[in-house]
PDB file of C-alpha atoms in Angstrom:
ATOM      1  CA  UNK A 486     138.200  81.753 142.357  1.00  0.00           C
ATOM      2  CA  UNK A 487     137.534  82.453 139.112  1.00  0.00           C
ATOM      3  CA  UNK A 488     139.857  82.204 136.060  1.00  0.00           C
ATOM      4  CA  UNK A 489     140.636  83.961 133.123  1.00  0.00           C
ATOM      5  CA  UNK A 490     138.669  82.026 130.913  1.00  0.00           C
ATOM      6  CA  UNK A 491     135.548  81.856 132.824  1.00  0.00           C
ATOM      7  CA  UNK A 492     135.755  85.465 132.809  1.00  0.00           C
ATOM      8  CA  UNK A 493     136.190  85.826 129.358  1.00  0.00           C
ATOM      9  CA  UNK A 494     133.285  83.568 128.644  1.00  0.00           C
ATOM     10  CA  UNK A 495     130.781  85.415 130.728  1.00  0.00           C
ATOM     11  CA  UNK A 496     132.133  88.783 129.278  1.00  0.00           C
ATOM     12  CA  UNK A 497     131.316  87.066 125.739  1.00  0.00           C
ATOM     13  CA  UNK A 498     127.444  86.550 126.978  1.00  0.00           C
ATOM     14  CA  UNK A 499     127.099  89.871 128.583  1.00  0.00           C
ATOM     15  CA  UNK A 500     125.402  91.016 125.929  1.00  0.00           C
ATOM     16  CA  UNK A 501     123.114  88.123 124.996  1.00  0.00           C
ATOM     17  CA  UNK A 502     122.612  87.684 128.791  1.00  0.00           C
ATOM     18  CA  UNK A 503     120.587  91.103 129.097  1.00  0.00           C
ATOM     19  CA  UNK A 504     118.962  90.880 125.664  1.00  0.00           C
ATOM     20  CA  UNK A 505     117.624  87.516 127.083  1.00  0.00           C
ATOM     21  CA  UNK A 506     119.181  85.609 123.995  1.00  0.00           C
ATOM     22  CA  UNK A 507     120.629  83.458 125.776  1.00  0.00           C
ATOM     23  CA  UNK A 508     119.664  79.691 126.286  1.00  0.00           C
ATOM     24  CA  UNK A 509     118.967  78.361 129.580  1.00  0.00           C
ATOM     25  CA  UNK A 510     121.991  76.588 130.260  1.00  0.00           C
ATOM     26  CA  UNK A 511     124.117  79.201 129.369  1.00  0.00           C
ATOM     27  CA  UNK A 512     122.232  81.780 131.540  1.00  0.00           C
ATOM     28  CA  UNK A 513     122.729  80.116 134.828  1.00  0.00           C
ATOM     29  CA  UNK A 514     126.249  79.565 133.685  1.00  0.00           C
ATOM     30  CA  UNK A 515     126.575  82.956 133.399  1.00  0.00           C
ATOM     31  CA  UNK A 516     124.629  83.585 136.507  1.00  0.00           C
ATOM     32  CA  UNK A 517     126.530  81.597 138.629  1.00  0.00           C
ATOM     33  CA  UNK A 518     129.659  83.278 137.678  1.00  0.00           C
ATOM     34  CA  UNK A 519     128.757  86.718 138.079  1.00  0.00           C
ATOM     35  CA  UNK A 520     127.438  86.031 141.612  1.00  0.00           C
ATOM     36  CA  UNK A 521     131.443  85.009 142.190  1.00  0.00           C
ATOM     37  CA  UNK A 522     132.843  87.511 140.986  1.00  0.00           C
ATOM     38  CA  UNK A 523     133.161  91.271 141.117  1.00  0.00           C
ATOM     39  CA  UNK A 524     135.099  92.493 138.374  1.00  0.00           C
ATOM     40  CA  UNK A 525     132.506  90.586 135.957  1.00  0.00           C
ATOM     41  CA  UNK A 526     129.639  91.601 138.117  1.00  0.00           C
ATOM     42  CA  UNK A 527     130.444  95.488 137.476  1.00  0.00           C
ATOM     43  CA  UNK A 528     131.293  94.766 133.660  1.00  0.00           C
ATOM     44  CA  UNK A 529     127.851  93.789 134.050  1.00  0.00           C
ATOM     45  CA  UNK A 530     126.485  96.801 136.195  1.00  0.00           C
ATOM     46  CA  UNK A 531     127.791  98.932 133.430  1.00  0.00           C
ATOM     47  CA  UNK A 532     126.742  96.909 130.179  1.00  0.00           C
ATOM     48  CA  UNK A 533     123.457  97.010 131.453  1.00  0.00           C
ATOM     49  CA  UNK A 534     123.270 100.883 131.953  1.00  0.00           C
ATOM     50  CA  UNK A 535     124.748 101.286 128.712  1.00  0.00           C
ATOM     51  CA  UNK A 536     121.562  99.162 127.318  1.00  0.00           C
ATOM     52  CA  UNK A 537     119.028 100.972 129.405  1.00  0.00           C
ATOM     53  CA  UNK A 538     120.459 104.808 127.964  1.00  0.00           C
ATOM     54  CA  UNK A 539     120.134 103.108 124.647  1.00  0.00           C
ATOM     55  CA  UNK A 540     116.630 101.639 124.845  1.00  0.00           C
ATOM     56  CA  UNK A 541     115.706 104.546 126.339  1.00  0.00           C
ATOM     57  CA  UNK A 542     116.291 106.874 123.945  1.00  0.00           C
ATOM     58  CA  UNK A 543     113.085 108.176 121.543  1.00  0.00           C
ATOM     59  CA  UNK A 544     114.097 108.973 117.874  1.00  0.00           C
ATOM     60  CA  UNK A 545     112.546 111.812 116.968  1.00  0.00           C
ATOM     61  CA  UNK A 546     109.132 111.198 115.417  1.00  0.00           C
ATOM     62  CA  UNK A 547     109.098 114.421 113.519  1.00  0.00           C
ATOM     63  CA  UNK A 548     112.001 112.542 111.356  1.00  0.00           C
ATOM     64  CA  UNK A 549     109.014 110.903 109.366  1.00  0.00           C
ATOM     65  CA  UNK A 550     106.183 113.695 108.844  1.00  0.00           C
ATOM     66  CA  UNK A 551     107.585 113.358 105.054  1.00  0.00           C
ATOM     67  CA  UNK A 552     107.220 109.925 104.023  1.00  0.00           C
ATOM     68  CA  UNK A 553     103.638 110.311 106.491  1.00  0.00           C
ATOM     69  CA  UNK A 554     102.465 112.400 104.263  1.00  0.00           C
ATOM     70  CA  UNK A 555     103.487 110.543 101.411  1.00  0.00           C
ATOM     71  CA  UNK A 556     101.600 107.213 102.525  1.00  0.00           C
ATOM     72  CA  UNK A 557      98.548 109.038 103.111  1.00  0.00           C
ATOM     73  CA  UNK A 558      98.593 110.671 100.057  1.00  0.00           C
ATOM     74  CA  UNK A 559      98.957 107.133  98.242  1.00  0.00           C
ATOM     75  CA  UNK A 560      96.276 105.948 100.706  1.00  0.00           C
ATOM     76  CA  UNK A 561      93.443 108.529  99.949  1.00  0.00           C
ATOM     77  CA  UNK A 562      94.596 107.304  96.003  1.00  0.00           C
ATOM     78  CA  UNK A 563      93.084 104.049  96.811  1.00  0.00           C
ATOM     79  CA  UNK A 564      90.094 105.393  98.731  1.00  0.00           C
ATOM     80  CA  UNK A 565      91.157 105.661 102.186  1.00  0.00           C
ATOM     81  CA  UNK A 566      89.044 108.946 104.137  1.00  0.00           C
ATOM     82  CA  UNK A 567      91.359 109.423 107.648  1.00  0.00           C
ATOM     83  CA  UNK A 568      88.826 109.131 110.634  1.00  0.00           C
ATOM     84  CA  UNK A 569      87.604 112.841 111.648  1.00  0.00           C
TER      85      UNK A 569
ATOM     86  CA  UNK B  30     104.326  82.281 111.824  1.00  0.00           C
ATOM     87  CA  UNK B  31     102.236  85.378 110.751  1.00  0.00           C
ATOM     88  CA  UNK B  32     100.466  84.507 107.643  1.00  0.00           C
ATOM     89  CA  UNK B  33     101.146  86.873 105.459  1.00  0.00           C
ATOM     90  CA  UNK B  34      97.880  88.096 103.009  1.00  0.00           C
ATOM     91  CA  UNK B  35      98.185  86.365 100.109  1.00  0.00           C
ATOM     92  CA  UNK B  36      98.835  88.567  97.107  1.00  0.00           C
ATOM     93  CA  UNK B  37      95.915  88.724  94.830  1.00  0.00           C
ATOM     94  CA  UNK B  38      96.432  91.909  92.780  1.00  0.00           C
ATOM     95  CA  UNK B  39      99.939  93.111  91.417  1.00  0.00           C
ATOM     96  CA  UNK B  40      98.665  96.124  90.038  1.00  0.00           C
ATOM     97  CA  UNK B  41      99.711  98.838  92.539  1.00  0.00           C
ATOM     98  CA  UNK B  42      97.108 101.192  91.091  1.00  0.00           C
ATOM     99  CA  UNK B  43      94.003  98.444  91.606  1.00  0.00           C
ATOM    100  CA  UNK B  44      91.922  99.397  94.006  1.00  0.00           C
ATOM    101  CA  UNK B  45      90.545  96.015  95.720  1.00  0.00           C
ATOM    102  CA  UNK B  46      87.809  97.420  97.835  1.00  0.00           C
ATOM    103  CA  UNK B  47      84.960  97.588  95.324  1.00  0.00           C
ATOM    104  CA  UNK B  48      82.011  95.810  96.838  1.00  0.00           C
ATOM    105  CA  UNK B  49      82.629  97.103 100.135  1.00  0.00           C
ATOM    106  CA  UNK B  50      79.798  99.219 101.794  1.00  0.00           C
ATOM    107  CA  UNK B  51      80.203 102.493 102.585  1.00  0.00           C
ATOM    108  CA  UNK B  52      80.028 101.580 106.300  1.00  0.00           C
ATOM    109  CA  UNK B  53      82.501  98.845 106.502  1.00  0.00           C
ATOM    110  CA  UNK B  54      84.991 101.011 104.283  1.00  0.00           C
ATOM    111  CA  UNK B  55      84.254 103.334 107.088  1.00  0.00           C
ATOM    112  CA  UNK B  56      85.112 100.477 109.649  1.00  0.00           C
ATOM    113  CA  UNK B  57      88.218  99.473 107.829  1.00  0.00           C
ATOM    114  CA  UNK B  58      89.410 103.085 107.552  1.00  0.00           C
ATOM    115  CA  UNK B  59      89.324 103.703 111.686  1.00  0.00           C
ATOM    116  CA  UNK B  60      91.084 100.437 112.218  1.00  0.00           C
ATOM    117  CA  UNK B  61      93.410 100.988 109.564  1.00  0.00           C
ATOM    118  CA  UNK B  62      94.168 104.748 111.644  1.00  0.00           C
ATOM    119  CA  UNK B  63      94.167 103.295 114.674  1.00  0.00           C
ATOM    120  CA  UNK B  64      96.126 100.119 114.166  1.00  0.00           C
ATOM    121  CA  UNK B  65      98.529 100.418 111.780  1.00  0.00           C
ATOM    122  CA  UNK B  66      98.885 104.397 110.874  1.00  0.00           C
ATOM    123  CA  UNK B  67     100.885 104.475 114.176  1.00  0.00           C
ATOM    124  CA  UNK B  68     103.506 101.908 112.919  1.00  0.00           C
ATOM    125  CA  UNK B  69     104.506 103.941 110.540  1.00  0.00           C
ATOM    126  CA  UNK B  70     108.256 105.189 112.625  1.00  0.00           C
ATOM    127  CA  UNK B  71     107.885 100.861 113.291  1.00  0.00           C
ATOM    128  CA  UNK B  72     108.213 100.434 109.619  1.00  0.00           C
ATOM    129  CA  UNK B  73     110.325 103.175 108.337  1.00  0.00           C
ATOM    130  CA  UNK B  74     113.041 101.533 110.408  1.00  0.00           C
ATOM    131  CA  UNK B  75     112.461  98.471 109.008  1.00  0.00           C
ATOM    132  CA  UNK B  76     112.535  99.813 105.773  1.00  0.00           C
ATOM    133  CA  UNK B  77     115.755 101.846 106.265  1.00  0.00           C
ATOM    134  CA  UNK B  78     117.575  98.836 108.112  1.00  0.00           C
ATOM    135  CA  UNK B  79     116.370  96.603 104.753  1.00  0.00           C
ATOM    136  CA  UNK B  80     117.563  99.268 101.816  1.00  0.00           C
ATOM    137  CA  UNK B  81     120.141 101.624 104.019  1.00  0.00           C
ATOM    138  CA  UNK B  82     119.020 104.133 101.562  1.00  0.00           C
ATOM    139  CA  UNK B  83     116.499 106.787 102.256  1.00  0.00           C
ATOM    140  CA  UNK B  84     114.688 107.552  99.121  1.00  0.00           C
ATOM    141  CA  UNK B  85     114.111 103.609  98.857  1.00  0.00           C
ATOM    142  CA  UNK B  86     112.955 103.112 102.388  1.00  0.00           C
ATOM    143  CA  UNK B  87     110.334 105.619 101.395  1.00  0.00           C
ATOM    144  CA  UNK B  88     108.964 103.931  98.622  1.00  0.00           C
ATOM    145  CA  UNK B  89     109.243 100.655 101.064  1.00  0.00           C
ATOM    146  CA  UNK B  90     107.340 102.228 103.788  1.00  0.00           C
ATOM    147  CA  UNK B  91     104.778 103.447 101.415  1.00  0.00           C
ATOM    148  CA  UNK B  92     104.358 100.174  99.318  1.00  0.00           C
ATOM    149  CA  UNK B  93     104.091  98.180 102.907  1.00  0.00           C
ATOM    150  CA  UNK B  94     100.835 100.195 103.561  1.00  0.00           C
ATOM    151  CA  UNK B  95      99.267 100.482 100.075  1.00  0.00           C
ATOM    152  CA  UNK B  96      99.481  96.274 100.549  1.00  0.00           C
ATOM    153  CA  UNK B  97      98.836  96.736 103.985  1.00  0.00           C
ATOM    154  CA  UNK B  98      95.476  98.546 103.586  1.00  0.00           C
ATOM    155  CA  UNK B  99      94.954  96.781 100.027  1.00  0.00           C
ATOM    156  CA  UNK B 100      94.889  93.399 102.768  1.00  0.00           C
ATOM    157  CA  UNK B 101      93.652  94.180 105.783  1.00  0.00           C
ATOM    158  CA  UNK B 102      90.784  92.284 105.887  1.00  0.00           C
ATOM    159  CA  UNK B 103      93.036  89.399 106.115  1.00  0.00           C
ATOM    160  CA  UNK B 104      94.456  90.941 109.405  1.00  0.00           C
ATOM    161  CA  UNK B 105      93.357  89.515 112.463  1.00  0.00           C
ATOM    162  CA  UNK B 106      92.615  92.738 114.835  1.00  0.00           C
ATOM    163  CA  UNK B 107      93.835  91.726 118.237  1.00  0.00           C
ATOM    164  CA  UNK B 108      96.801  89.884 116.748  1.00  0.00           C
ATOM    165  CA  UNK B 109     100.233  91.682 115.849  1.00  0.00           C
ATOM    166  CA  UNK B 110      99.744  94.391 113.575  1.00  0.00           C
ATOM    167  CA  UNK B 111     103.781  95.127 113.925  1.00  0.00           C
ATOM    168  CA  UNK B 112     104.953  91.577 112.858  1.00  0.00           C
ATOM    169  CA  UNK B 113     102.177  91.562 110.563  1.00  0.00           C
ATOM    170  CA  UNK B 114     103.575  95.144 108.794  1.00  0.00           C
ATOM    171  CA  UNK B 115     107.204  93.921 109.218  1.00  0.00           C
ATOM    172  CA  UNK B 116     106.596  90.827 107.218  1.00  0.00           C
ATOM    173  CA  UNK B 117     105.083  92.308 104.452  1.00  0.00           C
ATOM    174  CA  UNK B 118     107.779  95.128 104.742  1.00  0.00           C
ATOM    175  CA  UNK B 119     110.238  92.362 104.524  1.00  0.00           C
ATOM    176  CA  UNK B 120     108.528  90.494 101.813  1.00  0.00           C
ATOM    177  CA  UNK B 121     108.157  93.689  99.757  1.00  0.00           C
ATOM    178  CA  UNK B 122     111.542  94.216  99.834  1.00  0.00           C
ATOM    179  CA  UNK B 123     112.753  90.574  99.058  1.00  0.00           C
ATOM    180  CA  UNK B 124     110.104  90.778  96.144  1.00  0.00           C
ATOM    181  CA  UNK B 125     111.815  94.095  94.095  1.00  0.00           C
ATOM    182  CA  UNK B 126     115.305  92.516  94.918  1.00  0.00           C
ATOM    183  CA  UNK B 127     114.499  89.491  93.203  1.00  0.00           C
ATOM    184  CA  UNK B 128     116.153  87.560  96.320  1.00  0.00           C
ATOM    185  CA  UNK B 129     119.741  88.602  96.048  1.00  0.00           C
ATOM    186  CA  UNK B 130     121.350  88.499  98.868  1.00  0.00           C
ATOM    187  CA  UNK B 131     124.275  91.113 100.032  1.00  0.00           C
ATOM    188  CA  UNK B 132     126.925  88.874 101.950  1.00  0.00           C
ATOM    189  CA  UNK B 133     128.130  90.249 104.738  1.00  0.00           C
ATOM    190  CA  UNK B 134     131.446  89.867 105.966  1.00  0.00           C
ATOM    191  CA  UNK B 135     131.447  88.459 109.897  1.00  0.00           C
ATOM    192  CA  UNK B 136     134.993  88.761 110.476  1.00  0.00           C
ATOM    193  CA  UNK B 137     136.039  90.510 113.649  1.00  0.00           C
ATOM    194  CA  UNK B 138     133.815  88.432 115.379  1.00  0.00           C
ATOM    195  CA  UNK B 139     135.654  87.471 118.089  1.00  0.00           C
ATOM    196  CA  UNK B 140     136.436  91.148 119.183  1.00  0.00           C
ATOM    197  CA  UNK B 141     133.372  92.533 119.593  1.00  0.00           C
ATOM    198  CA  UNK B 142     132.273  88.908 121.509  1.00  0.00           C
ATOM    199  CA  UNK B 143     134.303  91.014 124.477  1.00  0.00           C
ATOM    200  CA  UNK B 144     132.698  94.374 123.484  1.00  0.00           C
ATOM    201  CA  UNK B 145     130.711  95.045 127.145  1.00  0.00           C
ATOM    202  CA  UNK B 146     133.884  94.161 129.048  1.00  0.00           C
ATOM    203  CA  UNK B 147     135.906  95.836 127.103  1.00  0.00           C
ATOM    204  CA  UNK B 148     134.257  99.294 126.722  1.00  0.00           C
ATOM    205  CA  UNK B 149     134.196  99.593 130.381  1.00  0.00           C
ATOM    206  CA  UNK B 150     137.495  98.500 131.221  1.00  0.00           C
ATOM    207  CA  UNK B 151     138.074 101.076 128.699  1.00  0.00           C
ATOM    208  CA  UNK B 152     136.171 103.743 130.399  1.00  0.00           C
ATOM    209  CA  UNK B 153     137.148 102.830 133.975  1.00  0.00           C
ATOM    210  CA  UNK B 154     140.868 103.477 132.652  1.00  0.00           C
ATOM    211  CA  UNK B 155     139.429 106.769 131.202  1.00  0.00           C
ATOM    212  CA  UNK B 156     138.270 107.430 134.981  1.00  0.00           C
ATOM    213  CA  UNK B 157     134.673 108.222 133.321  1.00  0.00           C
ATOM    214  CA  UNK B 158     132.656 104.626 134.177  1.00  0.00           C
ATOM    215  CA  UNK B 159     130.168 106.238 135.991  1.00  0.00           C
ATOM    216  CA  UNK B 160     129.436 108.807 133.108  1.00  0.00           C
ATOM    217  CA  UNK B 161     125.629 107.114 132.881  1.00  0.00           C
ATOM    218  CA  UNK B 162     124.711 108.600 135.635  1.00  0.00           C
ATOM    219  CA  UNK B 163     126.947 111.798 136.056  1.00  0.00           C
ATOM    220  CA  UNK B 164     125.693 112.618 132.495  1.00  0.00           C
ATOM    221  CA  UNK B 165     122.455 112.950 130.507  1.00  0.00           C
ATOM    222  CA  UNK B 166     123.861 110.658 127.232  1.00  0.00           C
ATOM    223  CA  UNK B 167     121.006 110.579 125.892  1.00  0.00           C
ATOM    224  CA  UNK B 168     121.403 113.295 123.371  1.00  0.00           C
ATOM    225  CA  UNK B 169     124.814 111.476 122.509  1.00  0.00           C
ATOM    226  CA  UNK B 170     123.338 108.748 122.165  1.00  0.00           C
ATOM    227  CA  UNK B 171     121.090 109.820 119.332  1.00  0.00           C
ATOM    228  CA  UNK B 172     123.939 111.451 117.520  1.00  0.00           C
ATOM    229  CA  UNK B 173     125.965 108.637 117.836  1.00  0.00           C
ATOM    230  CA  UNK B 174     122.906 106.571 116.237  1.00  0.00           C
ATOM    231  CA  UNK B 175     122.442 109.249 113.152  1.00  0.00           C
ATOM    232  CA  UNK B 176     126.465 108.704 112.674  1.00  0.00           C
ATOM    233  CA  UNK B 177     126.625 104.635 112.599  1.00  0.00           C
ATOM    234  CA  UNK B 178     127.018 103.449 109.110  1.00  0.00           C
ATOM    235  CA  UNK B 179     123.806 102.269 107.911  1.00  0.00           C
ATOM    236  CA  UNK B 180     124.748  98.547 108.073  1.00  0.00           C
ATOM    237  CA  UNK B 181     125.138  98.778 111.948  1.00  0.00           C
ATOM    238  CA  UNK B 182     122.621 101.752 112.510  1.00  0.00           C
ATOM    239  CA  UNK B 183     119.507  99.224 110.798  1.00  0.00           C
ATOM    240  CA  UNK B 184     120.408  96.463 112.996  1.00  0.00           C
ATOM    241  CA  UNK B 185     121.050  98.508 116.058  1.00  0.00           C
ATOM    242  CA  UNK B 186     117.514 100.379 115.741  1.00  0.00           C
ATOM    243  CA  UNK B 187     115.113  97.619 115.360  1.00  0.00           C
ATOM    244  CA  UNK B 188     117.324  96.015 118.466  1.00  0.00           C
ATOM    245  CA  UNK B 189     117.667  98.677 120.951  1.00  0.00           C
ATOM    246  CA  UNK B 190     114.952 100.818 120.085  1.00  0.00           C
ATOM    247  CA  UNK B 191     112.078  98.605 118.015  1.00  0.00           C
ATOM    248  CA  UNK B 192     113.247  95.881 120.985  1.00  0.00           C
ATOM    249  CA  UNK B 193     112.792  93.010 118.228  1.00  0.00           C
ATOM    250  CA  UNK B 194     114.751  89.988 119.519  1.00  0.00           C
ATOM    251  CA  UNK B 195     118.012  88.366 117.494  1.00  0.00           C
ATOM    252  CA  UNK B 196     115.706  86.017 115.726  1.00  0.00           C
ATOM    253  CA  UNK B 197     113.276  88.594 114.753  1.00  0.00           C
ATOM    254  CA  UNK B 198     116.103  90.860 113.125  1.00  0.00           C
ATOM    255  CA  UNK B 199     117.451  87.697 111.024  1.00  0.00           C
ATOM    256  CA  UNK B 200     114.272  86.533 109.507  1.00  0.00           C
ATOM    257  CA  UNK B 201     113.136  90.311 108.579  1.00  0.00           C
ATOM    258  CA  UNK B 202     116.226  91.317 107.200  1.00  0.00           C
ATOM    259  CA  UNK B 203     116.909  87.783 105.680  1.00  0.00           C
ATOM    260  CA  UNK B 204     120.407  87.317 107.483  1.00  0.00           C
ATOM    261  CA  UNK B 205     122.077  84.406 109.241  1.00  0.00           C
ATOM    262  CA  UNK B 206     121.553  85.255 113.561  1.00  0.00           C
ATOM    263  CA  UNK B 207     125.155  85.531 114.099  1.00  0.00           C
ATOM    264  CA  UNK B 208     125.442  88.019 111.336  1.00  0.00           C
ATOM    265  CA  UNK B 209     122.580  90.276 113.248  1.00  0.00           C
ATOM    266  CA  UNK B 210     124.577  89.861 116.559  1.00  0.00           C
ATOM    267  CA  UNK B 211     127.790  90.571 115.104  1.00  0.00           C
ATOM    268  CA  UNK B 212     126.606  93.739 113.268  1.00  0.00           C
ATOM    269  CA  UNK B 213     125.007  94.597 116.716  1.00  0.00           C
ATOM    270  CA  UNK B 214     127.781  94.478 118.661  1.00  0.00           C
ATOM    271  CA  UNK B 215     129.870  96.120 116.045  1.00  0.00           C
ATOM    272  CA  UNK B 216     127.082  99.247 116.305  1.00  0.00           C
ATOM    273  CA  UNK B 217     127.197  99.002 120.294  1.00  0.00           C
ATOM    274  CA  UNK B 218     130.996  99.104 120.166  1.00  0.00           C
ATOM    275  CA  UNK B 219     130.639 102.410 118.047  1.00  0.00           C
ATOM    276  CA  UNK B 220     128.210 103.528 120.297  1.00  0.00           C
ATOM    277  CA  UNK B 221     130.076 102.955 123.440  1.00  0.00           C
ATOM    278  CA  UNK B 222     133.300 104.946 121.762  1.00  0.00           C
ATOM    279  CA  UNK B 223     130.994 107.342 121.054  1.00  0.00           C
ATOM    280  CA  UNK B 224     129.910 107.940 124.812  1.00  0.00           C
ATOM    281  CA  UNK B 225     133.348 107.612 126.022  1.00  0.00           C
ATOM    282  CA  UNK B 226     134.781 110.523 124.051  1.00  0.00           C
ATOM    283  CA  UNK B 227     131.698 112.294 125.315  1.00  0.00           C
ATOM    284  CA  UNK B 228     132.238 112.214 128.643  1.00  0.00           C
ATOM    285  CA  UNK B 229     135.736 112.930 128.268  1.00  0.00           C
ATOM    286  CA  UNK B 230     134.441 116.036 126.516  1.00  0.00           C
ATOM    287  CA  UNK B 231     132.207 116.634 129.165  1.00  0.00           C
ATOM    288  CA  UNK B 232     134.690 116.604 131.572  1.00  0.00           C
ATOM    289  CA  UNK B 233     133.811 114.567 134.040  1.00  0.00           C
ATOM    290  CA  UNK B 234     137.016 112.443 134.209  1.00  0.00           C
ATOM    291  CA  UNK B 235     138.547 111.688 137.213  1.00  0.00           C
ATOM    292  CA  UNK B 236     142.015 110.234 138.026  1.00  0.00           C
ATOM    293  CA  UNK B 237     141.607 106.243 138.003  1.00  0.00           C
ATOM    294  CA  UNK B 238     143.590 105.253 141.210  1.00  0.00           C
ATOM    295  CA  UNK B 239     141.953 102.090 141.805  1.00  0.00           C
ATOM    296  CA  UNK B 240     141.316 100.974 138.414  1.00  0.00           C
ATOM    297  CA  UNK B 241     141.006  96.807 138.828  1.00  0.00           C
ATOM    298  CA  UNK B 242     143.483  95.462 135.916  1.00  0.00           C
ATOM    299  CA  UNK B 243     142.271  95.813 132.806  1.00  0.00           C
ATOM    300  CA  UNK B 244     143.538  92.273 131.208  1.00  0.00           C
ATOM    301  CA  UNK B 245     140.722  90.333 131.012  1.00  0.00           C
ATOM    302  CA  UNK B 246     139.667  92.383 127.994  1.00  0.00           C
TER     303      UNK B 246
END
């Protein structure tokens, strides 16, 4: 059975856990709760869908075509010839 | 470590490559395209997370190649162009600001320590926990990005989307580690509020019956 405060402690490493910032011990602490119990495990389930739709996400590359242009402009300054 | 080129001309108008054939200029040119050109969103991130201003992440970005290029026969092709770029991005930076530091104030701390539990208890309440895969969020999410406050947007970015680890983050943007996981959390916090007023906008609430308690927020 697991108690408040084990719960809050593996809630605090969610995070770290799936950004695999965690250290070793800690990990299997955290592992070993989560495989006892479900309310933690599904915190879990959903912090780590919430990661994936972030890290999935592109930014838009168009977003830099300015400050592109800019570097190679500087770039061709200082002798630079873009492969044809 | 990367090793960083050493800087051997200050003058950002010298041009170092005299005594270079034409065909290794040549050589250097293609590399340069092919190896680093394509860091260039890499950087700009960088650069925006470092000055959280726009016009000076430009002049970052466009310093960290003219040094880039200026160097890169001290780059090591086959090794890690990105870490190589970020450091001198970093350095660069560090370098106009004459080292000052911004303090950053990691109060709050303890809150956001419970931020993944506590979004979805939040959601579950909301009856909208499974909005990630009712919904596409992705175009939320990239609002919600483009509306974080530069502090948390920098750190979120070159986490979640650059994928550079905790320790990475700290030493480019010259921060203690807990200050780069508290400003993350802070950003995925926003985030998550973000999503969750999306999907109640979306409408895909339902009524939460068998909503677990909520307490161990």
């Amino acid at each position: 059975m697991s108690s408040r405060e084990d719960c809050e402690a593996a809630a605090e490493q969610l995070w770290p856990y799936l950004d695999g910032a965690l250290p070793e011990a800690e990990r299997e602490r955290v592992v070993q709760h989560l495989g006892s119990c479900v309310d933690c495990a599904s915190h879990l389930d959903f912090a780590r869908l919430f990661l994936e739709a972030v890290q999935g996400v592109s930014l838009p590359e168009g977003d830099y075509d300015a400050v592109r242009g800019r570097v190679l402009k500087a770039l061709a300054a200082e002798g630079f010839a873009a492969p044809v | 470590m990367t090793q960083l080129p050493k800087k051997t001309q200050s003058d950002a108008t010298a041009a170092p490559l005299s005594g270079v054939s034409r065909e290794e200029q040549r050589d250097r040119d293609r590399e340069f395209a092919e190896i680093a050109l394509p860091l260039l969103p890499t950087i700009a991130r960088v650069a925006n997370a470092l000055t959280r201003d726009e016009a000076d992440a430009d002049d970052l970005v466009q310093d960290t190649f003219l040094q880039g290029y200026r160097h890169w026969q001290t780059f090591a092709v086959g090794t890690d162009c990105r870490r190589w770029l970020t450091t001198i991005c970093r350095n660069e930076f560090f370098r106009r600001r004459h080292r000052e530091r911004r303090t950053v104030s990691v109060d709050n701390d303890e809150l956001e320590l419970l931020g993944a539990a506590r979004a979805h208890n939040q959601a579950r309440d909301a009856g909208v926990d499974d909005m990630f895969t009712q919904l596409d969020v992705g175009p939320a999410i990239m609002s919600a990005i483009a509306a974080l406050p530069s502090v948390f947007r920098g750190v979120v970015v070159l986490s979640d989307v650059e994928g550079f680890t905790y320790e990475e983050i700290a030493e480019m943007l010259d921060l203690p580690i807990g200050t780069v996981r508290s400003r993350l959390y802070r950003g995925r916090r926003r985030l998550q509020d973000s999503l969750l007023s999306y999907a109640l906008d979306a409408g895909i609430a339902r009524p939460a019956t068998n909503s677990p308690p909520s307490g161990k927020e």
